N, C-alpha and C. Protein backbone atom coordinates (compact mmCIF):
# COMPACT_ATOMS: atom_id res chain seq x y z
N MET A 1 102.75 126.38 112.12
CA MET A 1 102.73 125.71 113.14
C MET A 1 103.25 124.65 112.14
N THR A 2 103.86 123.44 112.33
CA THR A 2 104.12 122.37 110.70
C THR A 2 103.15 121.39 111.49
N ASP A 3 102.42 120.61 110.35
CA ASP A 3 101.41 119.27 110.72
C ASP A 3 102.18 118.49 110.00
N LEU A 4 102.35 116.80 111.10
CA LEU A 4 103.53 116.17 111.12
C LEU A 4 102.21 115.38 109.80
N ILE A 5 102.81 114.25 108.93
CA ILE A 5 102.41 113.52 108.44
C ILE A 5 103.33 111.95 108.97
N GLU A 6 102.19 111.43 108.70
CA GLU A 6 102.07 110.00 109.75
C GLU A 6 102.67 108.85 108.48
N VAL A 7 103.77 108.09 109.27
CA VAL A 7 104.50 107.32 107.63
C VAL A 7 103.41 106.14 108.52
N LYS A 8 102.76 106.06 107.08
CA LYS A 8 102.60 104.20 106.71
C LYS A 8 102.89 103.00 107.05
N LYS A 9 102.63 101.95 107.86
CA LYS A 9 103.41 100.84 108.64
C LYS A 9 103.39 99.98 107.89
N SER A 10 104.26 99.45 107.55
CA SER A 10 103.49 97.53 106.70
C SER A 10 102.42 97.18 106.77
N THR A 11 102.36 97.14 108.41
CA THR A 11 100.60 95.85 108.35
C THR A 11 99.65 97.05 108.05
N ASP A 12 99.77 98.78 107.99
CA ASP A 12 98.97 99.71 107.45
C ASP A 12 98.21 99.24 106.26
N PHE A 13 99.79 98.90 105.00
CA PHE A 13 99.26 98.52 103.72
C PHE A 13 99.02 97.37 103.25
N LEU A 14 99.28 96.47 104.37
CA LEU A 14 98.79 94.93 104.63
C LEU A 14 97.16 95.70 104.63
N GLN A 15 96.50 96.24 106.02
CA GLN A 15 95.81 95.84 106.56
C GLN A 15 94.37 96.84 105.07
N ALA A 16 95.48 98.10 104.78
CA ALA A 16 94.20 98.25 104.02
C ALA A 16 94.27 97.16 102.29
N ALA A 17 95.55 96.56 102.01
CA ALA A 17 95.27 95.96 100.59
C ALA A 17 93.65 94.56 101.32
N ILE A 18 94.48 94.22 102.44
CA ILE A 18 92.77 93.10 102.58
C ILE A 18 91.25 93.42 102.51
N ASP A 19 91.10 95.02 102.72
CA ASP A 19 90.26 95.87 103.02
C ASP A 19 89.81 96.25 101.26
N VAL A 20 90.56 96.82 100.05
CA VAL A 20 90.25 97.11 98.72
C VAL A 20 90.15 95.16 97.91
N GLN A 21 91.20 94.16 98.74
CA GLN A 21 91.19 93.08 98.35
C GLN A 21 89.12 92.87 98.34
N ALA A 22 88.99 92.26 99.96
CA ALA A 22 87.60 92.24 99.74
C ALA A 22 86.44 93.18 98.89
N GLU A 23 86.80 94.77 99.30
CA GLU A 23 85.56 95.60 98.01
C GLU A 23 85.57 95.29 96.84
N ARG A 24 86.84 95.19 96.17
CA ARG A 24 87.02 94.84 94.75
C ARG A 24 86.27 93.09 94.25
N GLY A 25 86.41 91.90 95.28
CA GLY A 25 86.46 90.94 94.85
C GLY A 25 84.59 90.94 94.89
N LYS A 26 83.27 91.65 95.90
CA LYS A 26 82.31 91.94 95.58
C LYS A 26 81.88 92.23 94.58
N GLN A 27 82.53 93.46 94.32
CA GLN A 27 82.75 93.67 92.94
C GLN A 27 82.84 93.48 91.99
N TYR A 28 83.85 92.48 91.42
CA TYR A 28 84.32 92.13 90.20
C TYR A 28 84.95 90.08 90.36
N ASP A 29 84.43 89.57 91.40
CA ASP A 29 84.81 87.97 91.63
C ASP A 29 83.25 87.78 91.27
N ALA A 30 83.26 86.50 90.48
CA ALA A 30 82.05 85.48 90.39
C ALA A 30 81.33 85.34 92.27
N PRO A 31 80.14 85.49 91.95
CA PRO A 31 79.20 84.73 93.07
C PRO A 31 80.26 83.74 94.03
N ASP A 32 80.59 82.59 93.19
CA ASP A 32 80.93 81.91 93.74
C ASP A 32 82.57 82.63 95.08
N GLY A 33 82.70 83.37 94.56
CA GLY A 33 84.83 84.03 94.91
C GLY A 33 85.40 83.64 94.40
N THR A 34 85.31 82.97 92.51
CA THR A 34 86.16 82.63 91.92
C THR A 34 87.04 84.16 91.41
N ARG A 35 87.78 84.52 91.15
CA ARG A 35 88.40 85.21 90.52
C ARG A 35 89.18 85.83 89.83
N SER A 36 89.10 86.39 88.86
CA SER A 36 89.40 86.25 87.13
C SER A 36 90.96 86.28 87.04
N MET A 37 91.57 86.76 86.94
CA MET A 37 92.69 85.99 87.27
C MET A 37 93.45 84.61 85.77
N ALA A 38 92.40 83.59 86.82
CA ALA A 38 92.50 82.48 85.88
C ALA A 38 91.87 82.52 84.69
N LYS A 39 90.74 82.81 84.08
CA LYS A 39 90.50 83.61 82.88
C LYS A 39 91.30 84.25 81.84
N THR A 40 92.02 85.25 82.99
CA THR A 40 92.39 86.40 82.33
C THR A 40 93.74 85.42 81.56
N VAL A 41 94.02 84.14 82.13
CA VAL A 41 95.70 84.00 81.80
C VAL A 41 95.40 83.54 80.13
N GLN A 42 93.79 82.71 80.87
CA GLN A 42 93.86 81.75 79.49
C GLN A 42 93.17 82.27 78.82
N ALA A 43 93.12 83.28 78.53
CA ALA A 43 92.34 84.46 76.97
C ALA A 43 93.43 84.53 76.29
N PHE A 44 94.31 85.12 77.28
CA PHE A 44 96.01 85.32 76.93
C PHE A 44 96.07 84.46 75.51
N ASN A 45 96.88 83.48 76.47
CA ASN A 45 97.21 82.24 76.56
C ASN A 45 96.65 81.29 74.91
N ALA A 46 95.13 81.80 74.96
CA ALA A 46 94.87 81.31 73.77
C ALA A 46 95.08 82.07 72.29
N ILE A 47 95.34 83.52 72.42
CA ILE A 47 95.94 84.55 72.01
C ILE A 47 96.94 84.87 71.49
N THR A 48 97.53 84.21 72.26
CA THR A 48 99.84 84.54 71.92
C THR A 48 99.89 83.32 71.91
N GLY A 49 99.34 81.80 72.06
CA GLY A 49 100.07 81.10 71.83
C GLY A 49 100.99 81.13 73.31
N HIS A 50 101.26 81.49 74.50
CA HIS A 50 101.86 81.88 75.53
C HIS A 50 101.63 80.72 76.51
N HIS A 51 102.71 80.40 78.14
CA HIS A 51 101.60 79.68 78.76
C HIS A 51 101.94 79.87 80.11
N LEU A 52 101.17 81.68 80.05
CA LEU A 52 101.59 81.96 81.41
C LEU A 52 101.05 80.76 82.53
N THR A 53 100.53 81.21 83.85
CA THR A 53 100.19 80.62 84.77
C THR A 53 99.77 81.94 85.47
N GLU A 54 98.15 80.88 86.10
CA GLU A 54 97.48 82.65 86.75
C GLU A 54 98.50 83.26 88.16
N ALA A 55 99.19 82.37 88.95
CA ALA A 55 100.87 83.00 89.48
C ALA A 55 101.05 83.86 88.68
N GLU A 56 102.14 84.06 87.91
CA GLU A 56 102.58 84.71 86.76
C GLU A 56 101.72 85.85 86.04
N GLY A 57 100.22 85.98 85.81
CA GLY A 57 99.58 86.75 85.98
C GLY A 57 99.64 87.73 87.07
N TRP A 58 99.33 87.74 88.51
CA TRP A 58 99.04 87.88 89.14
C TRP A 58 100.51 88.44 89.57
N LEU A 59 101.83 88.23 88.78
CA LEU A 59 102.91 88.75 89.28
C LEU A 59 103.66 90.29 88.12
N LEU A 60 102.97 89.55 86.89
CA LEU A 60 103.11 90.95 85.90
C LEU A 60 102.05 91.80 86.05
N MET A 61 101.22 91.54 87.07
CA MET A 61 100.25 93.00 87.25
C MET A 61 101.14 93.62 88.68
N GLN A 62 101.88 92.95 89.16
CA GLN A 62 102.96 93.19 90.07
C GLN A 62 103.57 94.08 89.89
N ILE A 63 104.38 93.70 88.71
CA ILE A 63 105.47 94.69 87.89
C ILE A 63 104.66 95.79 87.38
N VAL A 64 103.66 96.16 86.73
CA VAL A 64 103.06 96.56 86.50
C VAL A 64 103.02 98.38 87.41
N LYS A 65 102.87 97.99 88.38
CA LYS A 65 102.39 98.67 89.69
C LYS A 65 103.77 99.30 89.78
N ASP A 66 104.72 98.38 89.98
CA ASP A 66 106.35 98.89 90.55
C ASP A 66 107.26 99.38 89.53
N VAL A 67 107.12 98.96 87.87
CA VAL A 67 107.47 99.81 86.67
C VAL A 67 106.46 101.68 86.99
N ARG A 68 105.13 101.40 87.46
CA ARG A 68 104.65 102.56 87.37
C ARG A 68 104.93 103.83 88.67
N GLN A 69 105.31 103.29 89.72
CA GLN A 69 106.07 103.84 91.32
C GLN A 69 107.73 103.98 90.47
N TRP A 70 108.18 103.06 90.03
CA TRP A 70 109.89 103.55 89.57
C TRP A 70 109.63 104.31 88.80
N GLN A 71 109.04 104.88 87.79
CA GLN A 71 108.79 105.72 86.55
C GLN A 71 109.09 107.20 86.56
N ASN A 72 108.92 107.61 88.41
CA ASN A 72 109.15 109.78 88.83
C ASN A 72 109.53 108.20 90.50
N PRO A 73 110.65 108.15 91.60
CA PRO A 73 110.72 107.44 91.98
C PRO A 73 110.72 108.66 93.33
N ASP A 74 110.71 110.07 93.04
CA ASP A 74 110.90 110.88 93.87
C ASP A 74 109.06 111.36 94.55
N LYS A 75 108.86 110.94 94.09
CA LYS A 75 106.90 111.32 94.44
C LYS A 75 106.49 109.16 94.48
N PHE A 76 106.03 109.01 96.01
CA PHE A 76 105.51 107.87 96.26
C PHE A 76 104.07 107.77 95.36
N HIS A 77 103.60 106.49 94.80
CA HIS A 77 102.56 106.52 94.64
C HIS A 77 101.35 105.79 95.44
N GLU A 78 100.86 106.08 95.94
CA GLU A 78 100.34 104.54 97.36
C GLU A 78 99.49 103.94 96.74
N ASP A 79 98.34 104.75 95.72
CA ASP A 79 97.54 103.62 95.18
C ASP A 79 98.21 101.80 94.35
N SER A 80 100.18 102.82 93.89
CA SER A 80 100.72 101.85 93.30
C SER A 80 101.10 100.46 93.71
N ALA A 81 101.88 100.76 95.27
CA ALA A 81 102.19 100.58 96.21
C ALA A 81 101.16 99.24 96.94
N LEU A 82 99.93 100.20 96.99
CA LEU A 82 98.59 99.36 97.97
C LEU A 82 98.58 97.80 97.35
N ASP A 83 98.62 98.61 96.07
CA ASP A 83 97.64 97.47 94.35
C ASP A 83 99.03 95.90 94.73
N GLY A 84 100.20 96.92 94.58
CA GLY A 84 101.87 95.94 94.67
C GLY A 84 101.19 94.68 95.73
N VAL A 85 101.38 95.71 96.88
CA VAL A 85 101.21 94.30 98.10
C VAL A 85 100.01 93.46 97.77
N ALA A 86 98.23 93.71 97.27
CA ALA A 86 97.58 92.79 97.31
C ALA A 86 98.07 91.82 96.04
N TYR A 87 98.70 92.21 94.64
CA TYR A 87 99.38 91.27 93.92
C TYR A 87 100.13 90.84 94.58
N ALA A 88 101.14 91.10 95.59
CA ALA A 88 101.46 89.50 95.54
C ALA A 88 101.06 89.19 96.85
N SER A 89 100.55 88.74 97.80
CA SER A 89 99.05 88.04 97.84
C SER A 89 98.44 87.22 97.14
N LEU A 90 97.82 88.19 96.09
CA LEU A 90 97.25 87.31 95.15
C LEU A 90 98.47 86.26 94.30
N LYS A 91 99.78 86.71 94.09
CA LYS A 91 100.62 85.69 93.44
C LYS A 91 100.63 84.92 94.55
N ALA A 92 101.33 85.01 96.01
CA ALA A 92 101.37 84.07 96.71
C ALA A 92 100.08 82.53 96.70
N GLU A 93 99.14 82.95 96.92
CA GLU A 93 97.30 82.34 96.82
C GLU A 93 97.46 81.90 96.19
N ALA A 94 97.82 82.04 95.17
CA ALA A 94 97.89 80.84 93.61
C ALA A 94 99.24 80.40 93.71
N LEU A 95 100.37 80.28 94.29
CA LEU A 95 101.12 79.27 94.12
C LEU A 95 101.18 78.60 94.88
N ALA A 96 100.32 78.70 96.58
CA ALA A 96 100.51 78.12 97.68
C ALA A 96 99.27 77.26 96.42
N ALA A 97 98.63 77.75 95.30
CA ALA A 97 97.64 75.99 95.20
C ALA A 97 97.98 75.40 94.19
N GLY A 98 98.93 75.52 93.57
CA GLY A 98 99.56 75.67 92.74
C GLY A 98 99.32 75.86 91.13
N GLY A 99 99.62 76.96 91.56
CA GLY A 99 99.50 78.09 90.54
C GLY A 99 100.27 78.06 89.50
N ALA A 100 101.50 77.23 89.99
CA ALA A 100 102.48 77.96 89.32
C ALA A 100 103.65 77.07 87.32
N GLN A 101 103.02 75.69 88.34
CA GLN A 101 102.10 74.89 86.96
C GLN A 101 101.67 74.88 85.62
């Protein structure tokens, strides 16, 4: 008997990203809900003299996950895919809030 593997749909990844973000937010965000990327890019900019925005910080994290996936493209890395979806949404949030400036 062959076991069928259920292929996840895009909405499955979106819902999983929502769930993961909510859980990680409880673990890592400030009590008022402030995310850590703004402070992260501020620290990076202070150290390097660069001028990354919050949205660019999320873009960098999304790229890290994409690079990890494509290091071995014959093997699906669900964690990298899920995190890529989450980082894309965080990047969109930062851009919508003016984070590209």
